[in-house]
């Protein structure tokens, strides 16, 4: 039988409220048993299980990233589903949700199915997020029920926010009926024409046009008003890569008022500020942009107090030649899959004392629950054997040149981070091993 024993590790499974030494027996891609150290030895021997030594390692659910750009179909010079999921595996992720701003835009059942087909050679599970409107043009909503049947787990026009109130209202109502969350990239693009970084003194000094915090918070507040007016308890609004204190305050208020509003924060927004733009460093250009220290601190506070529901990377690969241009000409986005765990451990656990189990929950259990990814984000018996083994205190150096991604656009090249990943298993199969 195809079984594996993970022996001697410390299990962190926030969904099952487990934070203790445990052995795990995996069988046919699922978790078959979880028990005290040594208790599964006899059973594993009978099954001729392969044994993985997890002594001094944390055994956690494979991480779940609800915001990645895998660039296929259409932009395979930047990334493919195969290379993007290899980067995911190297970063401890076993489930990734792919945004639809591909070429063509994923607004169809066919594209949603294409992304999940075995020919894509994904190393970890890919869950498509389908476009909210045809071609993400913000005009006519797509077929949410059919897209859900084809495997879409949410709908979003990420990168092209839905500005028209009537269309956003229709989208929220139709998604509520279909049982899908609407993920909004909150940006009032009427306020951000030609802007390439955060608005403020630094943008002024660099001679760059800036994006004000209000461009984000205005849309978050508008969306919350539309959600409240809908009066449908099934409706779920999720704010993508929230970056400002002001927008976070709006989400907090909505939660207090009992609305189903959730949000995610990207590691670069809690690890860096706009100062990283320095002298026009294109690896510090993304959308939403890096903000000021007060925003960064507010996001960290939101992660600590539970107002932020998930950490999501917004992994956005671009070719070297695309990023090696004048700052204003370079595309938005940075890699994120391989540095998310390390940055989260460094900033949230080491600097701000967030318990390890809470960091893992933000990276696995909570995002999985948010998008209803059944059997993911937990290691309870019966769930998928999606597992990451890592040494939380072991420091390692991130080298962009060694990235599994096709691209190299990261502001974290050469950073020393905690949390060395030893192995990642997707449905019981090793998909990454550090080889040491
Ligand atoms: Zn994105």
Coordinates of C-alpha atoms and ligand atoms in Angstrom, one line a residue:
X1 CA 0.0 0.0 0.0
X2 CA 1.1 3.5 -0.8
X3 CA 1.6 4.9 2.8
X4 CA 4.0 7.2 4.6
X5 CA 4.7 7.7 8.3
X6 CA 5.8 11.2 9.4
X7 CA 7.6 10.5 12.7
X8 CA 8.9 12.5 15.6
X9 CA 7.7 16.0 14.5
X10 CA 5.7 18.7 16.3
X11 CA 2.2 18.9 14.8
X12 CA 0.7 22.4 14.3
X13 CA -2.9 22.0 13.1
X14 CA -4.8 25.2 14.1
X15 CA -8.1 24.0 12.5
X16 CA -8.0 20.9 14.8
X17 CA -6.6 22.9 17.7
X18 CA -3.5 20.7 17.8
X19 CA -0.1 22.0 18.9
X20 CA 1.7 18.9 20.2
X21 CA 4.2 16.1 19.3
X22 CA 2.3 13.8 16.9
X23 CA 3.1 11.2 14.3
X24 CA 1.0 11.0 11.1
X25 CA 0.2 8.1 8.8
X26 CA -0.6 9.0 5.2
X27 CA -2.4 6.6 2.9
X28 CA -3.6 7.1 -0.7
X29 CA -3.1 10.9 -0.6
X30 CA -5.0 11.4 2.7
X31 CA -4.3 11.6 6.4
X32 CA -5.1 8.2 7.7
X33 CA -4.1 8.5 11.3
X34 CA -2.7 11.1 13.8
X35 CA -1.4 9.8 17.1
X36 CA 1.1 10.3 20.0
X37 CA 4.8 9.6 19.2
X38 CA 5.5 6.0 18.5
X39 CA 1.9 4.9 18.6
X40 CA 1.6 4.4 14.8
X41 CA 4.9 2.4 14.4
X42 CA 3.3 -1.0 14.4
X43 CA 0.5 -0.1 11.9
X44 CA 3.1 1.6 9.6
X45 CA 5.3 -1.4 9.7
X46 CA 2.4 -3.7 8.7
X47 CA 1.7 -1.4 5.7
X48 CA 5.4 -1.2 4.8
X49 CA 5.1 2.6 5.0
X50 CA 8.0 4.8 4.0
X51 CA 9.2 6.7 7.1
X52 CA 10.0 10.5 7.1
X53 CA 12.1 11.7 10.0
X54 CA 10.5 14.9 11.3
X55 CA 12.5 15.3 14.5
X56 CA 13.0 19.0 15.4
X57 CA 10.6 20.0 12.6
X58 CA 7.2 21.5 12.6
X59 CA 4.6 19.5 10.7
X60 CA 1.9 21.8 9.5
X61 CA -0.9 21.8 6.9
X62 CA 0.4 22.7 3.4
X63 CA 0.1 26.5 3.0
X64 CA -2.8 27.9 1.1
X65 CA -2.4 31.0 -1.1
X66 CA -5.6 32.6 -2.3
X67 CA -3.9 35.2 -4.5
X68 CA -1.4 34.1 -7.2
X69 CA -0.8 35.0 -10.8
X70 CA 0.3 31.9 -12.7
X71 CA 0.3 33.7 -16.1
X72 CA -1.1 30.7 -18.0
X73 CA -2.8 30.8 -20.5
X74 CA -1.0 33.4 -22.6
X75 CA 2.0 34.8 -20.7
X76 CA 4.1 31.7 -20.3
X77 CA 7.3 33.8 -20.8
X78 CA 6.7 35.1 -17.3
X79 CA 5.5 31.9 -15.6
X80 CA 3.7 28.6 -16.3
X81 CA 1.4 26.7 -14.1
X82 CA 4.2 24.1 -13.8
X83 CA 6.9 26.7 -12.7
X84 CA 4.5 28.7 -10.6
X85 CA 3.4 25.6 -8.7
X86 CA 7.1 24.5 -8.3
X87 CA 7.7 27.9 -6.6
X88 CA 4.6 27.3 -4.5
X89 CA 5.9 23.9 -3.4
X90 CA 9.3 25.3 -2.5
X91 CA 7.6 27.9 -0.3
X92 CA 5.5 25.3 1.5
X93 CA 2.3 26.0 -0.4
X94 CA 0.1 23.1 -1.5
X95 CA -3.0 25.0 -2.7
X96 CA -2.9 28.1 -4.8
X97 CA -5.8 30.1 -6.2
X98 CA -5.0 31.6 -9.6
X99 CA -6.4 35.0 -10.5
X100 CA -8.0 35.4 -14.0
X101 CA -6.0 38.2 -15.6
X102 CA -4.5 35.8 -18.1
X103 CA -4.5 36.1 -21.9
X104 CA -7.3 35.5 -22.6
X105 CA -9.0 36.4 -19.4
X106 CA -10.3 33.4 -17.5
X107 CA -14.0 34.2 -17.9
X108 CA -15.1 30.8 -19.2
X109 CA -15.8 27.3 -18.2
X110 CA -13.2 26.1 -20.8
X111 CA -10.4 28.2 -19.5
X112 CA -11.3 27.3 -15.9
X113 CA -11.1 23.6 -16.8
X114 CA -7.9 24.1 -19.0
X115 CA -6.1 25.5 -15.9
X116 CA -6.8 22.4 -13.9
X117 CA -6.1 19.8 -16.6
X118 CA -3.2 17.3 -15.9
X119 CA -1.4 18.6 -19.0
X120 CA -0.5 21.7 -17.1
X121 CA 1.7 19.6 -14.8
X122 CA 0.9 21.4 -11.6
X123 CA 2.9 20.3 -8.7
X124 CA 0.3 21.4 -6.2
X125 CA -3.4 21.9 -6.4
X126 CA -4.6 24.9 -8.5
X127 CA -8.0 26.4 -7.8
X128 CA -9.0 28.9 -10.5
X129 CA -10.7 32.2 -9.6
X130 CA -12.8 33.2 -12.5
X131 CA -13.4 36.7 -13.9
X132 CA -16.4 38.6 -12.4
X133 CA -17.2 40.2 -15.8
X134 CA -16.6 39.2 -19.4
X135 CA -13.1 40.0 -20.3
X136 CA -12.8 41.7 -16.9
X137 CA -14.2 44.8 -18.7
X138 CA -16.6 45.6 -15.9
X139 CA -19.7 45.5 -18.2
X140 CA -21.5 42.1 -18.2
X141 CA -21.2 39.6 -15.4
X142 CA -20.1 36.0 -16.2
X143 CA -21.9 32.7 -15.6
X144 CA -21.1 32.2 -11.9
X145 CA -23.0 28.9 -11.4
X146 CA -21.4 27.3 -14.4
X147 CA -17.9 28.6 -13.4
X148 CA -18.3 27.2 -10.0
X149 CA -19.3 23.7 -11.4
X150 CA -16.1 23.9 -13.5
X151 CA -14.0 24.4 -10.3
X152 CA -13.9 28.2 -9.8
X153 CA -13.7 28.9 -6.0
X154 CA -14.3 32.7 -6.2
X155 CA -14.8 35.4 -8.8
X156 CA -12.8 38.6 -9.2
X157 CA -11.7 41.1 -11.8
X158 CA -8.4 41.5 -9.9
X159 CA -6.3 44.4 -11.3
X160 CA -9.4 45.8 -13.0
X161 CA -11.7 46.8 -10.2
X162 CA -15.4 47.0 -10.8
X163 CA -16.2 50.7 -10.6
X164 CA -19.9 50.8 -11.7
X165 CA -22.1 50.5 -8.7
X166 CA -24.8 48.6 -10.6
X167 CA -22.4 46.0 -11.9
X168 CA -20.8 45.4 -8.5
X169 CA -24.3 45.1 -7.0
X170 CA -25.2 42.5 -9.7
X171 CA -21.9 40.7 -9.1
X172 CA -22.4 40.5 -5.3
X173 CA -26.0 39.3 -5.8
X174 CA -25.2 36.6 -8.4
X175 CA -22.2 35.4 -6.5
X176 CA -24.3 35.1 -3.3
X177 CA -26.8 32.9 -5.2
X178 CA -23.9 30.8 -6.6
X179 CA -22.2 30.5 -3.2
X180 CA -19.0 32.2 -4.3
X181 CA -17.1 35.1 -2.7
X182 CA -16.5 38.3 -4.7
X183 CA -12.8 39.3 -4.4
X184 CA -12.3 43.0 -5.1
X185 CA -9.0 44.6 -6.0
X186 CA -10.0 47.9 -4.3
X187 CA -8.7 50.8 -6.4
X188 CA -10.6 53.8 -7.6
X189 CA -8.7 54.0 -10.9
X190 CA -10.2 57.5 -11.4
X191 CA -7.8 58.6 -8.7
X192 CA -4.7 56.6 -9.8
X193 CA -4.2 57.4 -13.5
X194 CA -0.5 57.3 -14.3
X195 CA 0.4 56.6 -10.6
X196 CA 3.2 54.2 -9.9
X197 CA 3.8 54.4 -6.2
X198 CA 2.2 55.6 -2.9
X199 CA 1.2 59.2 -2.9
X200 CA 3.1 61.4 -0.5
X201 CA 6.4 63.2 0.1
X202 CA 8.6 60.5 -1.3
X203 CA 6.6 60.3 -4.6
X204 CA 6.9 64.1 -4.8
X205 CA 10.6 64.0 -4.3
X206 CA 11.1 61.2 -6.9
X207 CA 8.8 63.1 -9.4
X208 CA 6.4 60.1 -9.6
X209 CA 2.7 60.3 -9.5
X210 CA 1.2 58.7 -6.4
X211 CA -1.8 56.6 -5.5
X212 CA -3.6 58.0 -2.5
X213 CA -4.9 55.8 0.3
X214 CA -8.4 57.0 -0.5
X215 CA -8.3 55.3 -3.9
X216 CA -8.3 52.0 -1.9
X217 CA -10.6 52.9 1.0
X218 CA -13.2 54.6 -1.2
X219 CA -13.9 51.4 -3.1
X220 CA -13.8 49.2 0.1
X221 CA -16.4 51.6 1.7
X222 CA -18.5 51.6 -1.5
X223 CA -18.4 47.8 -1.7
X224 CA -19.4 47.4 1.9
X225 CA -22.4 49.8 1.4
X226 CA -23.5 47.7 -1.6
X227 CA -23.1 44.5 0.4
X228 CA -25.1 45.9 3.3
X229 CA -27.9 47.1 1.0
X230 CA -28.2 43.6 -0.6
X231 CA -29.4 42.1 2.7
X232 CA -28.5 38.6 1.6
X233 CA -26.7 36.6 4.3
X234 CA -25.0 34.5 1.7
X235 CA -23.2 37.4 0.2
X236 CA -19.4 37.5 0.9
X237 CA -17.1 40.4 0.0
X238 CA -13.3 39.7 0.2
X239 CA -10.9 42.6 -0.1
X240 CA -7.7 41.5 -1.9
X241 CA -4.2 42.7 -0.8
X242 CA -5.5 45.4 1.6
X243 CA -2.7 47.9 2.1
X244 CA -3.9 51.0 4.1
X245 CA -4.9 51.7 7.6
X246 CA -8.0 53.5 6.3
X247 CA -9.3 50.5 4.3
X248 CA -8.6 48.2 7.2
X249 CA -10.7 50.4 9.5
X250 CA -13.6 50.1 7.1
X251 CA -13.3 46.3 7.1
X252 CA -13.2 46.3 10.9
X253 CA -16.4 48.4 11.1
X254 CA -18.1 46.1 8.6
X255 CA -17.2 43.0 10.6
X256 CA -18.5 44.7 13.8
X257 CA -21.8 45.3 12.0
X258 CA -22.1 41.6 11.2
X259 CA -21.4 41.8 7.5
X260 CA -19.5 39.0 5.8
X261 CA -16.5 41.0 4.8
X262 CA -13.0 39.5 4.9
X263 CA -9.6 40.7 3.8
X264 CA -6.1 39.5 3.0
X265 CA -2.7 41.2 3.4
X266 CA 0.5 40.5 1.3
X267 CA 3.8 39.9 3.0
X268 CA 5.5 42.7 1.1
X269 CA 3.0 45.2 2.6
X270 CA 3.8 44.2 6.2
X271 CA 7.5 43.7 5.6
X272 CA 8.3 46.9 3.6
X273 CA 7.3 50.5 3.3
X274 CA 7.5 52.9 0.3
X275 CA 11.1 53.6 1.3
X276 CA 12.0 50.4 -0.5
X277 CA 11.4 52.3 -3.8
X278 CA 14.6 54.1 -2.9
X279 CA 16.1 55.2 -6.2
X280 CA 13.4 53.9 -8.5
X281 CA 13.8 50.2 -7.7
X282 CA 11.3 48.5 -10.0
X283 CA 11.3 45.5 -7.6
X284 CA 9.5 47.7 -5.1
X285 CA 6.7 48.5 -7.6
X286 CA 3.4 46.7 -7.2
X287 CA -0.3 47.5 -7.0
X288 CA -1.4 48.4 -4.4
X289 CA 1.9 50.1 -3.8
X290 CA 4.1 49.9 -0.7
X291 CA 2.7 52.4 1.8
X292 CA 4.1 54.4 4.8
X293 CA 5.2 53.1 8.2
X294 CA 1.8 53.9 9.8
X295 CA 0.0 51.8 7.3
X296 CA 2.5 48.9 7.7
X297 CA 2.0 49.1 11.5
X298 CA -1.8 49.1 11.1
X299 CA -1.6 46.0 8.9
X300 CA 0.5 44.2 11.5
X301 CA -1.9 45.2 14.2
X302 CA -4.8 43.8 12.1
X303 CA -2.9 40.5 11.6
X304 CA -2.3 40.3 15.4
X305 CA -5.8 41.2 16.5
X306 CA -7.6 38.9 13.9
X307 CA -9.1 41.7 11.7
X308 CA -7.1 40.4 8.8
X309 CA -8.3 36.9 7.7
X310 CA -5.5 35.6 5.6
X311 CA -2.0 36.2 4.3
X312 CA -1.9 36.0 0.5
X313 CA 1.2 36.6 -1.6
X314 CA -0.1 38.3 -4.8
X315 CA 2.8 36.4 -6.5
X316 CA 3.1 38.3 -9.8
X317 CA 6.0 37.2 -12.0
X318 CA 7.5 39.4 -14.7
X319 CA 10.5 38.9 -17.0
X320 CA 13.9 40.6 -16.3
X321 CA 13.6 42.7 -19.4
X322 CA 10.2 44.0 -18.3
X323 CA 11.4 45.0 -14.9
X324 CA 14.7 46.5 -16.2
X325 CA 13.1 49.7 -17.5
X326 CA 12.4 53.2 -16.2
X327 CA 10.3 52.8 -13.0
X328 CA 7.2 54.3 -14.6
X329 CA 7.3 51.8 -17.5
X330 CA 7.8 48.6 -15.5
X331 CA 4.8 46.4 -14.8
X332 CA 3.4 46.0 -11.3
X333 CA 4.1 43.0 -9.2
X334 CA 6.7 40.9 -7.3
X335 CA 7.3 37.2 -6.6
X336 CA 5.9 36.0 -3.3
X337 CA 5.5 32.3 -2.9
X338 CA 9.0 31.4 -1.7
X339 CA 9.4 34.2 0.9
X340 CA 5.9 34.3 2.4
X341 CA 6.5 31.8 5.3
X342 CA 9.9 33.3 6.1
X343 CA 8.7 36.9 6.1
X344 CA 5.6 36.0 8.2
X345 CA 7.7 34.2 10.8
X346 CA 10.3 37.1 10.9
X347 CA 7.8 40.0 11.2
X348 CA 4.8 38.4 13.0
X349 CA 6.3 35.6 15.1
X350 CA 9.8 36.8 15.9
X351 CA 9.3 40.6 16.0
X352 CA 5.7 40.8 17.2
X353 CA 5.3 37.5 19.2
X354 CA 2.3 36.2 17.3
X355 CA 2.2 32.5 18.3
X356 CA 3.5 30.1 15.6
X357 CA 0.1 28.4 15.4
X358 CA -1.6 31.8 14.6
X359 CA 0.9 32.4 11.8
X360 CA 0.2 29.0 10.4
X361 CA -3.5 29.6 10.7
X362 CA -3.2 32.8 8.6
X363 CA -1.3 30.9 6.0
X364 CA -3.4 27.7 5.8
X365 CA -6.6 27.1 7.8
X366 CA -8.1 30.5 7.5
X367 CA -7.6 31.0 3.7
X368 CA -8.8 27.5 3.1
X369 CA -12.0 28.2 5.1
X370 CA -12.5 31.5 3.4
X371 CA -12.7 30.0 0.0
X372 CA -14.3 26.7 1.2
X373 CA -11.4 24.5 0.0
X374 CA -12.7 21.3 1.6
X375 CA -10.0 19.0 3.1
X376 CA -7.3 21.6 2.7
X377 CA -5.6 23.7 5.4
X378 CA -6.0 21.0 8.1
X379 CA -4.4 17.7 8.9
X380 CA -7.4 16.1 10.5
X381 CA -8.0 12.4 9.7
X382 CA -9.5 12.2 6.2
X383 CA -8.2 15.5 4.9
X384 CA -5.7 15.7 2.0
X385 CA -2.1 14.8 2.9
X386 CA -0.9 18.4 2.1
X387 CA 1.9 19.0 4.5
X388 CA 4.9 21.3 5.0
X389 CA 7.8 20.3 7.2
X390 CA 10.0 23.2 8.4
X391 CA 12.5 24.2 11.0
X392 CA 11.0 27.5 12.5
X393 CA 14.3 28.9 13.8
X394 CA 16.7 27.8 11.1
X395 CA 17.9 30.8 9.1
X396 CA 18.3 30.5 5.3
X397 CA 19.1 32.9 2.5
X398 CA 16.7 33.6 -0.3
X399 CA 18.4 33.7 -3.6
X400 CA 16.3 35.0 -6.5
X401 CA 18.7 33.3 -9.0
X402 CA 17.7 29.9 -7.5
X403 CA 14.0 30.5 -7.5
X404 CA 11.7 27.8 -9.0
X405 CA 9.7 30.6 -10.6
X406 CA 10.5 31.6 -14.2
X407 CA 10.9 35.2 -13.1
X408 CA 13.3 36.9 -10.7
X409 CA 11.4 40.1 -9.7
X410 CA 11.7 40.2 -5.9
X411 CA 12.7 42.9 -3.4
X412 CA 13.9 40.2 -1.0
X413 CA 16.9 38.8 -3.0
X414 CA 19.7 38.0 -0.5
X415 CA 17.5 38.4 2.6
X416 CA 18.2 36.0 5.5
X417 CA 14.9 34.6 6.8
X418 CA 13.8 32.1 9.5
X419 CA 11.8 28.9 8.8
X420 CA 13.8 26.7 6.5
X421 CA 11.5 24.4 4.6
X422 CA 12.6 20.8 4.5
X423 CA 9.9 19.1 2.6
X424 CA 6.5 19.8 1.0
X425 CA 4.0 17.0 0.3
X426 CA 1.0 17.5 -2.0
X427 CA -1.7 14.8 -1.5
X428 CA 1.0 12.5 0.0
X429 CA 3.6 13.0 -2.7
X430 CA 6.8 14.9 -2.0
X431 CA 6.8 17.9 -4.3
X432 CA 9.7 19.8 -2.8
X433 CA 12.7 18.6 -0.7
X434 CA 15.6 20.8 0.5
X435 CA 17.8 17.8 0.1
X436 CA 19.6 18.3 3.4
Ligands
LIG1 ZN1 -3.1 40.3 -7.9

